[in-house]
Coordinates of C-alpha atoms and ligand atoms in Angstrom, one line a residue:
X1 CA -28.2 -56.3 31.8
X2 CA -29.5 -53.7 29.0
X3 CA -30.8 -50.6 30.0
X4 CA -34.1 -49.2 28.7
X5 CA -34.4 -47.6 25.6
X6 CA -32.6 -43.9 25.7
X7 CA -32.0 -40.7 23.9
X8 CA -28.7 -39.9 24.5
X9 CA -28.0 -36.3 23.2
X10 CA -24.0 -35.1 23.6
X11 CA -23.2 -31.3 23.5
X12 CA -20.3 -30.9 22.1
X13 CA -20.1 -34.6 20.0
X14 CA -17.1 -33.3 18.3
X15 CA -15.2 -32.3 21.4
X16 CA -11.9 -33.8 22.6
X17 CA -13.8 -35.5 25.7
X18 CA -16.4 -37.0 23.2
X19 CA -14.1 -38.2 20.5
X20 CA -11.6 -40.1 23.9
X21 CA -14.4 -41.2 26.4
X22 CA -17.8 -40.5 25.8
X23 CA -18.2 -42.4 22.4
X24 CA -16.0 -45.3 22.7
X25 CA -17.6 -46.0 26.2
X26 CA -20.6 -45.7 24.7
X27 CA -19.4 -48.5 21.4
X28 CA -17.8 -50.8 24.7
X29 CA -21.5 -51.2 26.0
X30 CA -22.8 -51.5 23.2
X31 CA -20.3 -54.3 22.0
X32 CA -21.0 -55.8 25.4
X33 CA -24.4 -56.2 24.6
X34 CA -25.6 -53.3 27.3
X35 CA -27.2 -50.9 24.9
X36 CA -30.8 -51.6 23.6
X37 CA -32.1 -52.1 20.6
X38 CA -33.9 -49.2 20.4
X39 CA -31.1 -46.5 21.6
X40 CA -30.0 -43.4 19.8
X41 CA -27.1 -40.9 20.5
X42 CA -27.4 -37.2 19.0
X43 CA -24.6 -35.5 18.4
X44 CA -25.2 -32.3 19.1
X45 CA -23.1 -29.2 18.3
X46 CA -22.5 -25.6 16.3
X47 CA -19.9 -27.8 13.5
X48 CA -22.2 -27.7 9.8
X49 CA -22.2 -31.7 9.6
X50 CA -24.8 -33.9 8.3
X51 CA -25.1 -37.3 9.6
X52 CA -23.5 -39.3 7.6
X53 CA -20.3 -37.2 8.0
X54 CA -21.2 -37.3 11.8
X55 CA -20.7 -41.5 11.1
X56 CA -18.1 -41.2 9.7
X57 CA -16.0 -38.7 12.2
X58 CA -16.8 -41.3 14.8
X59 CA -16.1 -44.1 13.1
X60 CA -12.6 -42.4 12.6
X61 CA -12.3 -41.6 16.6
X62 CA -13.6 -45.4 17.7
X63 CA -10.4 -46.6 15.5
X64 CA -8.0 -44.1 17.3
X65 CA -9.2 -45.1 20.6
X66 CA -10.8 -48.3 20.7
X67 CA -7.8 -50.4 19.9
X68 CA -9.8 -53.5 19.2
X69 CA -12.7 -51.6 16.6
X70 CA -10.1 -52.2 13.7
X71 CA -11.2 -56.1 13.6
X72 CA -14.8 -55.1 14.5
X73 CA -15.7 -53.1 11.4
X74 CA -19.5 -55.0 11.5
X75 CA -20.2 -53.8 15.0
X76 CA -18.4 -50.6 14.6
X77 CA -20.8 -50.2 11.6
X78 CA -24.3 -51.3 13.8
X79 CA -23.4 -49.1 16.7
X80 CA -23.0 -46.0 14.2
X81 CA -26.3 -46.1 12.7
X82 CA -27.8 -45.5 16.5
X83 CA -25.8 -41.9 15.5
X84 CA -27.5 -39.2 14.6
X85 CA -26.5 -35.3 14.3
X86 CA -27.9 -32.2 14.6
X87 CA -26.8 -28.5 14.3
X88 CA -27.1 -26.5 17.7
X89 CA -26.4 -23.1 18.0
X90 CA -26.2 -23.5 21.9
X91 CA -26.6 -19.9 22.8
X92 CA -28.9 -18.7 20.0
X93 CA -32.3 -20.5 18.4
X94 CA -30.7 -22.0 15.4
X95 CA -31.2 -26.0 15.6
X96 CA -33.8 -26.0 18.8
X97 CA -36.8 -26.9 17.2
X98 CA -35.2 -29.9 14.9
X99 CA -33.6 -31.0 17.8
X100 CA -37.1 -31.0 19.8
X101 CA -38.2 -33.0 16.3
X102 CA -36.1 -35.8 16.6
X103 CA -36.6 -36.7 20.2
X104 CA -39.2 -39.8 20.6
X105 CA -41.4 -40.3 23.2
X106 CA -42.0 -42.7 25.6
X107 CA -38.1 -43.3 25.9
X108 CA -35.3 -42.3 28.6
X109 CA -34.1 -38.5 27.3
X110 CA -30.4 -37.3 28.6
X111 CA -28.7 -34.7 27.7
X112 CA -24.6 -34.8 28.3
X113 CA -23.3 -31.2 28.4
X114 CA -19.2 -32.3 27.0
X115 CA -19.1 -28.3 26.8
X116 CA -17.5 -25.3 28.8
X117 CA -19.5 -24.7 32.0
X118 CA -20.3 -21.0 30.8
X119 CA -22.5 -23.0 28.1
X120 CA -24.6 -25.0 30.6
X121 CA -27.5 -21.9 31.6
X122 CA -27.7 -21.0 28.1
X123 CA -28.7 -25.6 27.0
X124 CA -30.7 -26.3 30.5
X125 CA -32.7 -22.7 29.1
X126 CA -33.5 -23.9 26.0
X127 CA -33.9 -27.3 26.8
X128 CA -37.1 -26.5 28.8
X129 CA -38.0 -23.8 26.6
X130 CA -38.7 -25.6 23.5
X131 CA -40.1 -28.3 25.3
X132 CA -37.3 -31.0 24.6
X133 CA -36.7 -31.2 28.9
X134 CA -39.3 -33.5 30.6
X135 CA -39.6 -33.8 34.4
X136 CA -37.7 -37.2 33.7
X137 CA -35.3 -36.2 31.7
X138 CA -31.4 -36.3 32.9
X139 CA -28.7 -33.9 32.5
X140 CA -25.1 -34.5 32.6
X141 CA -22.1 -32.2 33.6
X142 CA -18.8 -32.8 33.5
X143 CA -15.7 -31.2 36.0
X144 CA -14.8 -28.3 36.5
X145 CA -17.9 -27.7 38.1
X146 CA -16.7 -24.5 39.2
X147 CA -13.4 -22.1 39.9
X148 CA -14.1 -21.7 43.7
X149 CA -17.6 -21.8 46.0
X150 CA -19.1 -18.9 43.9
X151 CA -18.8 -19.9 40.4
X152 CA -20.0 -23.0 41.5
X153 CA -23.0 -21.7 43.5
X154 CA -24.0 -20.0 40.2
X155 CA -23.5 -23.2 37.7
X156 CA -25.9 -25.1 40.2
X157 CA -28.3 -21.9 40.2
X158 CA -27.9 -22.3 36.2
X159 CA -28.9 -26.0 36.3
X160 CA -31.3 -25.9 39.1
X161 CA -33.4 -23.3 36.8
X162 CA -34.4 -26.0 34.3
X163 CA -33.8 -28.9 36.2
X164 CA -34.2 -30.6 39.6
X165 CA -31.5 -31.9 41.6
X166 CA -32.7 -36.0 41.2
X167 CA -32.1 -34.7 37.5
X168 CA -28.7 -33.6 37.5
X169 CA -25.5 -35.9 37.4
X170 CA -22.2 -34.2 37.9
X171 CA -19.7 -36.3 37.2
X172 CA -16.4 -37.1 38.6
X173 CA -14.6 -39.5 36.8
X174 CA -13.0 -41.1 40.0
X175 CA -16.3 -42.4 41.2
X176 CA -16.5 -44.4 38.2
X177 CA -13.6 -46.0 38.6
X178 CA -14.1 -49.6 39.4
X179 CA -11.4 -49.8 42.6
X180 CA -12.6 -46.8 44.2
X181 CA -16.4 -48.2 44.5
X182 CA -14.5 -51.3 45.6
X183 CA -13.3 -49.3 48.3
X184 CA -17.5 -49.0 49.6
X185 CA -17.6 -53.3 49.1
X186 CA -14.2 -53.4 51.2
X187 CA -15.2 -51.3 53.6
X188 CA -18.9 -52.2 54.0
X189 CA -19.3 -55.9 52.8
X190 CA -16.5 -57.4 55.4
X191 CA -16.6 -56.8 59.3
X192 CA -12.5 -57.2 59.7
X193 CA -12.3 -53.6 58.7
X194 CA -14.9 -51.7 60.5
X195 CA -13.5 -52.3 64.6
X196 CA -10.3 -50.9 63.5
X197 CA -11.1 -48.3 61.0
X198 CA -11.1 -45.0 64.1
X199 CA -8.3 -43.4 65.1
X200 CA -8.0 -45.7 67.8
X201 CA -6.5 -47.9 65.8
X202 CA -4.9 -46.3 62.7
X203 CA -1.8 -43.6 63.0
X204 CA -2.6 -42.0 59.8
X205 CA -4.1 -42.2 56.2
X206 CA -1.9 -41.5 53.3
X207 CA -4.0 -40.7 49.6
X208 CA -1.9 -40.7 46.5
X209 CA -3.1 -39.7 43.0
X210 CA 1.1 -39.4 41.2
X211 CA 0.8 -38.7 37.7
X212 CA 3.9 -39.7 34.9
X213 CA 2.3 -37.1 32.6
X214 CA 3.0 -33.4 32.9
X215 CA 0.6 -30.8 31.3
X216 CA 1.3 -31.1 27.7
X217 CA -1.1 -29.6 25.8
X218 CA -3.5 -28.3 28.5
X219 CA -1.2 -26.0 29.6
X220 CA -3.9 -22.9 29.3
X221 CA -6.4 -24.5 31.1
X222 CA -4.5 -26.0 33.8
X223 CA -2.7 -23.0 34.6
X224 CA -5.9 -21.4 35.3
X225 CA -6.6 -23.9 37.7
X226 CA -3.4 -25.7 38.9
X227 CA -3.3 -29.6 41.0
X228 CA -5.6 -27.9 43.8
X229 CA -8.9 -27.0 41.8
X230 CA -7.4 -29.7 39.1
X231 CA -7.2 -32.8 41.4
X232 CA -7.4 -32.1 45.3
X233 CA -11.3 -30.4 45.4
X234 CA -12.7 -32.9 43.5
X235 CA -11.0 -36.8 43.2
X236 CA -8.7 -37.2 46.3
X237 CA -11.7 -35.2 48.0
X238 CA -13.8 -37.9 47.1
X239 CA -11.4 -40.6 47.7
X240 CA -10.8 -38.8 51.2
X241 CA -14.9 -39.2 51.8
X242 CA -15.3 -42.4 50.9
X243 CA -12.3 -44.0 53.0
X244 CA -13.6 -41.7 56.4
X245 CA -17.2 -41.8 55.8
X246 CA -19.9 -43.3 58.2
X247 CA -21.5 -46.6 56.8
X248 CA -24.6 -45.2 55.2
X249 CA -27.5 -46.8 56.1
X250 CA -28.3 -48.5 52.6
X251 CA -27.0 -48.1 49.2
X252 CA -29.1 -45.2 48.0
X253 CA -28.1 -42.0 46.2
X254 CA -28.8 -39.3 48.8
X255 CA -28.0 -42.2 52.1
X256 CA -24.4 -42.1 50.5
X257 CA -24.1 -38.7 49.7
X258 CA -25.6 -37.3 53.0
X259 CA -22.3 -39.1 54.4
X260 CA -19.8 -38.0 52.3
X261 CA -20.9 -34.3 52.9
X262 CA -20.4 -34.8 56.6
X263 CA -17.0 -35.6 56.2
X264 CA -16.2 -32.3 54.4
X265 CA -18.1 -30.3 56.8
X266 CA -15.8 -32.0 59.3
X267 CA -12.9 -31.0 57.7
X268 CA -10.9 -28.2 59.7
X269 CA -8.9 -25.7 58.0
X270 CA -5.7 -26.4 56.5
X271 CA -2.6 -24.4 58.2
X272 CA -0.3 -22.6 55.7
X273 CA 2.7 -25.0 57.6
X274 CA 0.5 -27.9 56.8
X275 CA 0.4 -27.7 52.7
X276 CA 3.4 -28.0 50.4
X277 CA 3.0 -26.1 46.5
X278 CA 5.5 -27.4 44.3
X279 CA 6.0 -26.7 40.4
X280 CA 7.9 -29.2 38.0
X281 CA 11.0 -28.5 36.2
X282 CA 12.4 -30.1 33.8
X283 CA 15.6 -32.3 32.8
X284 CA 15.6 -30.6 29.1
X285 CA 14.8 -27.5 27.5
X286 CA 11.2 -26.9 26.9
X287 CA 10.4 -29.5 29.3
X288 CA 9.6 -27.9 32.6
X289 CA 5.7 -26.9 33.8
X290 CA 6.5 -23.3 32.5
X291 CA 7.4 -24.0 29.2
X292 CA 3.7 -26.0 28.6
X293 CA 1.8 -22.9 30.8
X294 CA 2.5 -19.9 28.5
X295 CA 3.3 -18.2 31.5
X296 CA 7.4 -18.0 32.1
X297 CA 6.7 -16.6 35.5
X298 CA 3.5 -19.1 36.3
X299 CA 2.7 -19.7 40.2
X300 CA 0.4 -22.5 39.3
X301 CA 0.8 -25.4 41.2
X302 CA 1.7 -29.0 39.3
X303 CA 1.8 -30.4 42.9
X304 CA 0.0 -30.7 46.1
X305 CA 0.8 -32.2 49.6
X306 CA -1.3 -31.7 52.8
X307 CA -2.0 -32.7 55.6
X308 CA -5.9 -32.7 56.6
X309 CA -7.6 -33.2 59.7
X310 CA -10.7 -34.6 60.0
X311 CA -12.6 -32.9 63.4
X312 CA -15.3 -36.1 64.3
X313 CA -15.5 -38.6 66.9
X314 CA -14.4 -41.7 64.1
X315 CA -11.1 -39.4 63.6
X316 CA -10.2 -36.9 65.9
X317 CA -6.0 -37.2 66.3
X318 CA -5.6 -39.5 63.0
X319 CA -4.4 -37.3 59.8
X320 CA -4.7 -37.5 56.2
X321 CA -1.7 -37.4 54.1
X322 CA -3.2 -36.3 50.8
X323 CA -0.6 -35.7 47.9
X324 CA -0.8 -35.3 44.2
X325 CA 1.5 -34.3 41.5
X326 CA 2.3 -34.3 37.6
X327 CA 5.8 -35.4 36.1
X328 CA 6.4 -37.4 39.1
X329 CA 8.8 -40.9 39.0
X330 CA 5.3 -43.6 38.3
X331 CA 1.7 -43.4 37.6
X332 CA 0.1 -44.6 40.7
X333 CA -2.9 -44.1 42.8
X334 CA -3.2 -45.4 46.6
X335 CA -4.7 -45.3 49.7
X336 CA -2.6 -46.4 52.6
X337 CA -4.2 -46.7 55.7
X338 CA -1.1 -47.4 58.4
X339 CA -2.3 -48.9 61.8
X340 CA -0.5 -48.0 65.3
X341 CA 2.0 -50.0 66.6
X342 CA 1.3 -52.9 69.0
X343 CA 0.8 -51.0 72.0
X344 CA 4.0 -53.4 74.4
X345 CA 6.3 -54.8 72.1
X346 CA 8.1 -58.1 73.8
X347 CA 10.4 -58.5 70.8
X348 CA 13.6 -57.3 70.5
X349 CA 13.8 -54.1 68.3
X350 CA 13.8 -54.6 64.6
X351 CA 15.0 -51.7 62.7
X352 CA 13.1 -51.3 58.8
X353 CA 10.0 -52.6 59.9
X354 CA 7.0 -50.3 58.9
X355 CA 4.0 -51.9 60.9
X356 CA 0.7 -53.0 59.8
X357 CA -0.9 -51.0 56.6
X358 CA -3.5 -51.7 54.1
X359 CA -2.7 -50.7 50.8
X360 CA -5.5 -49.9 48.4
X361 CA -4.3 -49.6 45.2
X362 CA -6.6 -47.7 42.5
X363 CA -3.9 -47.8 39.2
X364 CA -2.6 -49.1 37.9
X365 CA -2.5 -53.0 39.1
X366 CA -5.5 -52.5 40.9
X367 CA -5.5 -54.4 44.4
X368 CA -5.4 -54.7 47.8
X369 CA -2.1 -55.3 49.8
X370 CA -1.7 -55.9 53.7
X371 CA 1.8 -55.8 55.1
X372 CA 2.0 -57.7 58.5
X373 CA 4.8 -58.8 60.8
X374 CA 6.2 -61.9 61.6
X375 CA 8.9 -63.9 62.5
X376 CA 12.0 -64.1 60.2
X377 CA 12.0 -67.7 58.9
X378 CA 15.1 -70.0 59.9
X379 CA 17.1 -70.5 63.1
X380 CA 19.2 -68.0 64.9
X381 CA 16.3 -66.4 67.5
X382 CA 13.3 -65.0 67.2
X383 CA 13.8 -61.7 64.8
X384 CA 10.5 -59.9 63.0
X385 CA 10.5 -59.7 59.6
X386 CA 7.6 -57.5 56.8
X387 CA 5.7 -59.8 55.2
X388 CA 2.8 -58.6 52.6
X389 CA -0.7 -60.2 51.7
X390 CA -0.7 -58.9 48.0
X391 CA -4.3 -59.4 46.3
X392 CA -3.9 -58.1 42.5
X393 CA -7.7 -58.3 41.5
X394 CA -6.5 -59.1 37.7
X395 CA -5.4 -62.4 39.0
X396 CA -7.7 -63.0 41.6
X397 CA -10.8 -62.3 40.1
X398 CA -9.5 -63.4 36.4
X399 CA -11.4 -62.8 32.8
X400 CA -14.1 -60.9 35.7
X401 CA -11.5 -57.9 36.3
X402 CA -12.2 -57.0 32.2
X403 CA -11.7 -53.3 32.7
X404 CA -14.6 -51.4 32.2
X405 CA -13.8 -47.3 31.9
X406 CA -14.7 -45.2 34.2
X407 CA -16.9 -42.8 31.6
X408 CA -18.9 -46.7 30.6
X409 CA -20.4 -47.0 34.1
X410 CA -21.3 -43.2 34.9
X411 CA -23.1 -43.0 31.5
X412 CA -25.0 -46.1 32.0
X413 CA -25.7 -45.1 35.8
X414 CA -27.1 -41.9 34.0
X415 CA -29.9 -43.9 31.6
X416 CA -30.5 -46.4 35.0
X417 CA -31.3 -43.3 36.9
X418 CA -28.8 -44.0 39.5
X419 CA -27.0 -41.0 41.0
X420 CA -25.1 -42.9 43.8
X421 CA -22.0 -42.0 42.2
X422 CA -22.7 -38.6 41.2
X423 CA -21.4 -35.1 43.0
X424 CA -24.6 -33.7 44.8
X425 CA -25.1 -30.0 44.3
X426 CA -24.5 -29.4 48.2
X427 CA -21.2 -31.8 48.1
X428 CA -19.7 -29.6 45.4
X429 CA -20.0 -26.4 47.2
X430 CA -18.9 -27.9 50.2
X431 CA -15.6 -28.8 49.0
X432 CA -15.3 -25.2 47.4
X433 CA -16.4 -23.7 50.8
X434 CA -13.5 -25.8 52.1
X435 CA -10.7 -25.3 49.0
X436 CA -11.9 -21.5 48.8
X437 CA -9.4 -20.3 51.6
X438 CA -6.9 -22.3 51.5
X439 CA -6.3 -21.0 47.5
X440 CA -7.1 -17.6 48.8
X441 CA -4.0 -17.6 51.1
X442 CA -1.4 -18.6 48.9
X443 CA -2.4 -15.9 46.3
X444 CA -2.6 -13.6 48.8
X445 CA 1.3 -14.9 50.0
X446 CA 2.0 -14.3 45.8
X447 CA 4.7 -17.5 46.7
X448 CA 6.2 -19.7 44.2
X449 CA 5.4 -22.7 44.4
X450 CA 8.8 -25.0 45.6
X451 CA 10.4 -26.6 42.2
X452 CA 10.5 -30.4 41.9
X453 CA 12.5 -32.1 39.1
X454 CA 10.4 -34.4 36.7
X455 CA 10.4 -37.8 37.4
X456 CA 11.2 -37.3 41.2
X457 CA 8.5 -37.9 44.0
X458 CA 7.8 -34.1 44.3
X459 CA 9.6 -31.5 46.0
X460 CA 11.6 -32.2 48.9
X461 CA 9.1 -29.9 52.2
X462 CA 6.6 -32.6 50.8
X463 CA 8.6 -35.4 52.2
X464 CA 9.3 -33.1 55.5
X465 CA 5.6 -32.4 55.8
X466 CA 5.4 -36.2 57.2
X467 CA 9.0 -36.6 58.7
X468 CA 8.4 -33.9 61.4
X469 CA 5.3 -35.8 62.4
X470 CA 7.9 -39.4 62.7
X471 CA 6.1 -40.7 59.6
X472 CA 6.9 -41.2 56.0
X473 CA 5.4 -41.5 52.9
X474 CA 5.1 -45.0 50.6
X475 CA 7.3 -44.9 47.7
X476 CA 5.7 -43.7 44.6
X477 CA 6.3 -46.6 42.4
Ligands
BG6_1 C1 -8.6 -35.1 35.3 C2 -7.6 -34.0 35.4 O1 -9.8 -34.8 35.9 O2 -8.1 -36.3 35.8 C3 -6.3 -34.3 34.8 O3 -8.2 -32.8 34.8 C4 -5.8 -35.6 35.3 O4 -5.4 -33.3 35.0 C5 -6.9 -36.7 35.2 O5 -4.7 -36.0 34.5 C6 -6.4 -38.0 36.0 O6 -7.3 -39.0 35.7 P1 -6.9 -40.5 35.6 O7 -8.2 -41.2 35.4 O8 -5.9 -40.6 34.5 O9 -6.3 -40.8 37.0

């Protein structure tokens, strides 16, 4: 379905994020047939470009990361004259006023701020000030919405100058991802799930995020902000919300959100014994965390494992297992929700066998698996044996599974109005409020983190964090 007719203006058009995600997820919908007739994207941004050199840079990036454009050169050629450019000086005056002249009326205006977060009082200001702002239009921020609960405070204080909150769209890429809104449908759409989703019935909830990749090339940044700030406060938190939240009443922005901030609220502080740091090293020279971060003495985390509980009625007495790495053995994202064993077991014991557990798988191979017991097949007694239900959606759902990225939906979400799957101001600062100490204590303890070789499944107190409790982690594979 096409959206209604937008003006799309991206801060920072010639910026990595632009030039990997914004724009070819922009040329997808519009290859799809999403975008309308009438839609335009500015580039907007301090290089001295004219359009046509604006074209062609994009034309460029949509053939190094659109691996089908090459045989599309007539679409990739419609879908660059919606491009225009203009020169911004963000912070200064320069470029204002011509911007202001090229926006039409009567159409959808957003503005996508692809820029460093010490940028986004100095746009929202000059957005309203010369006009260009409506009470309708929609601005877009990207992470890292903040280094901890005051820097984020302020960057909502920035935004919430210019703009009001039903304007403002921060985005986590996660939440665009089409598994993890699966997990809502899966949760929500079927009633097998609900009666046992409590910690009456499950033992404990295990959230992956394992990364193959290390830190090449963002070493400075991430060393700055390291796999807490980097992955834990923002994507497994919202991965964490959305398998423990309450049903919200309907499907609306704020019935949603309203839920999801309970959950962190609920949260109780994380004990010191309950957390594991750990810091890749690496097989070769020049191949370890510290040789990427510039720093040879860096404390910055590559990996995260803790254990989280949630103080409510729903799950009082079942932990969260959340872990996350770089450089570790596979690329893979789950959720793993293990049930408690059958409360009298008449069979004789069976050792190997894991119980029931629902696997949601986010990436890759995107599915839902549930292991379940029965009896070995073949004479010789009754023995037990694992069996699993494995539902890839690729091959249950077919040519309908065409992956869409995650930066495709949010942007369209943005034009629609829809903020359902957008970080509200008050569900930032509530995962700061809850990340804030926790960081605070280890750079108070000045510890290293614990060193994990690349390619493994992280260091070693990670496995014993679940051990000591008689549980175990799934295999990262
Ligand atoms: C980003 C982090 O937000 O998410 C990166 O800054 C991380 O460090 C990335 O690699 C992971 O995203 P995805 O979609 O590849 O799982």
């Amino acid at each position: 379905i096409p959206v209604d007719p937008f003006d799309l203006v991206i801060f920072g058009a010639t910026g990595d994020l632009a030039r990997r995600k914004i724009l070819p997820g922009l040329f997808h919908r519009f290859a799809v047939g999403q975008m309308p007739e009438h839609a335009r994207i500015l580039g907007a941004a301090r290089s001295d470009l004219d359009r046509a050199t604006f074209r062609d840079l994009v034309g460029e990036s949509l053939l190094e990361f659109v691996p089908q454009a090459s045989g599309q050169k007539g679409l990739v050629n419609r879908f660059l004259e919606k491009l225009d450019y203009v020169r911004v000086d963000v912070t200064g005056t320069k470029g204002w006023p011509e911007l202001a002249e090229l926006m039409r009326p009567d159409v959808i205006r957003a503005f996508y701020l692809s820029v460093s977060p010490t940028l986004f009082g100095a746009i929202a200001d000059n957005l309203n000030e010369h006009g260009i702002a409506t009470p309708d239009s929609r601005i877009v921020v990207e992470k890292p919405f903040g280094h901890d609960l005051a820097s984020a405070k302020a960057l909502n204080a920035d935004l919430l100058n210019g703009f009001a909150e039903h304007q403002i769209y921060r985005i986590d890429h996660y939440l665009g991802k089409e598994t993890v809104q699966n997990l809502m449908a899966l949760r929500f759409a079927n009633s097998l799930w609900e009666p046992l989703w409590n910690s009456t019935h499950v033992d404990h909830v295990q959230i992956t995020v394992a990364e193959s990749l290390g830190v090449e090339g963002r070493g400075g940044y991430y060393d700055r902000s390291g796999a807490m700030r980097d992955m834990v406060q923002n994507h497994l938190m919202q991965l964490l919300c959305l398998t423990a939240m309450e049903p919200p009443s309907r499907l609306h922005p704020n019935a949603v959100r309203d839920e999801k901030v309970k959950v962190i609220e609920a949260l109780e502080p994380v004990e010191p014994a309950d957390i594991v740091r750990g810091q890749y090293r690496g097989k070769g020279a020049a191949d370890g965390y510290r040789d990427h971060a510039g720093d040879p003495d860096s404390r910055t985390e590559s990996f995260v494992a803790m254990k989280v509980n949630i103080g409510n009625w729903r799950w009082a007495g079942t932990p969260f297992y959340l872990r996350t790495g770089k450089k570790l053995r596979a690329r893979a994202s789950e959720i793993v929700v293990m049930f408690r064993d059958p409360p009298h077991m008449m069979f004789p014991k069976t050792e190997g066998l894991r119980g029931n557990a629902l696997i949601i798988r986010l990436q890759p191979d995107e599915g839902i698996t549930l292991r379940t017991t029965i009896k070995e097949p073949g004479p010789g007694g009754l023995r037990l044996a694992e069996v699993t239900l494995d539902m890839t959606f690729a091959d249950a759902l077919g040519p309908h599974a065409e992956a869409q990225d995650a930066y495709e939906r949010l942007i369209m979400d943005v034009i629609r109005g829809d903020q359902t799957l957008f970080m509200r101001g008050d569900e930032v600062e509530a995962a700061w409020a809850w990340a804030d100490p926790i960081i605070a204590n280890w750079e108070d303890a000045r510890q290293h983190p614990a060193p994990y070789d690349a390619g493994s499944s992280g260091p070693e107190d990670a496995l014993m964090l679940m051990h000591r409790d008689g549980r175990r982690w799934r295999e990262i594979e």
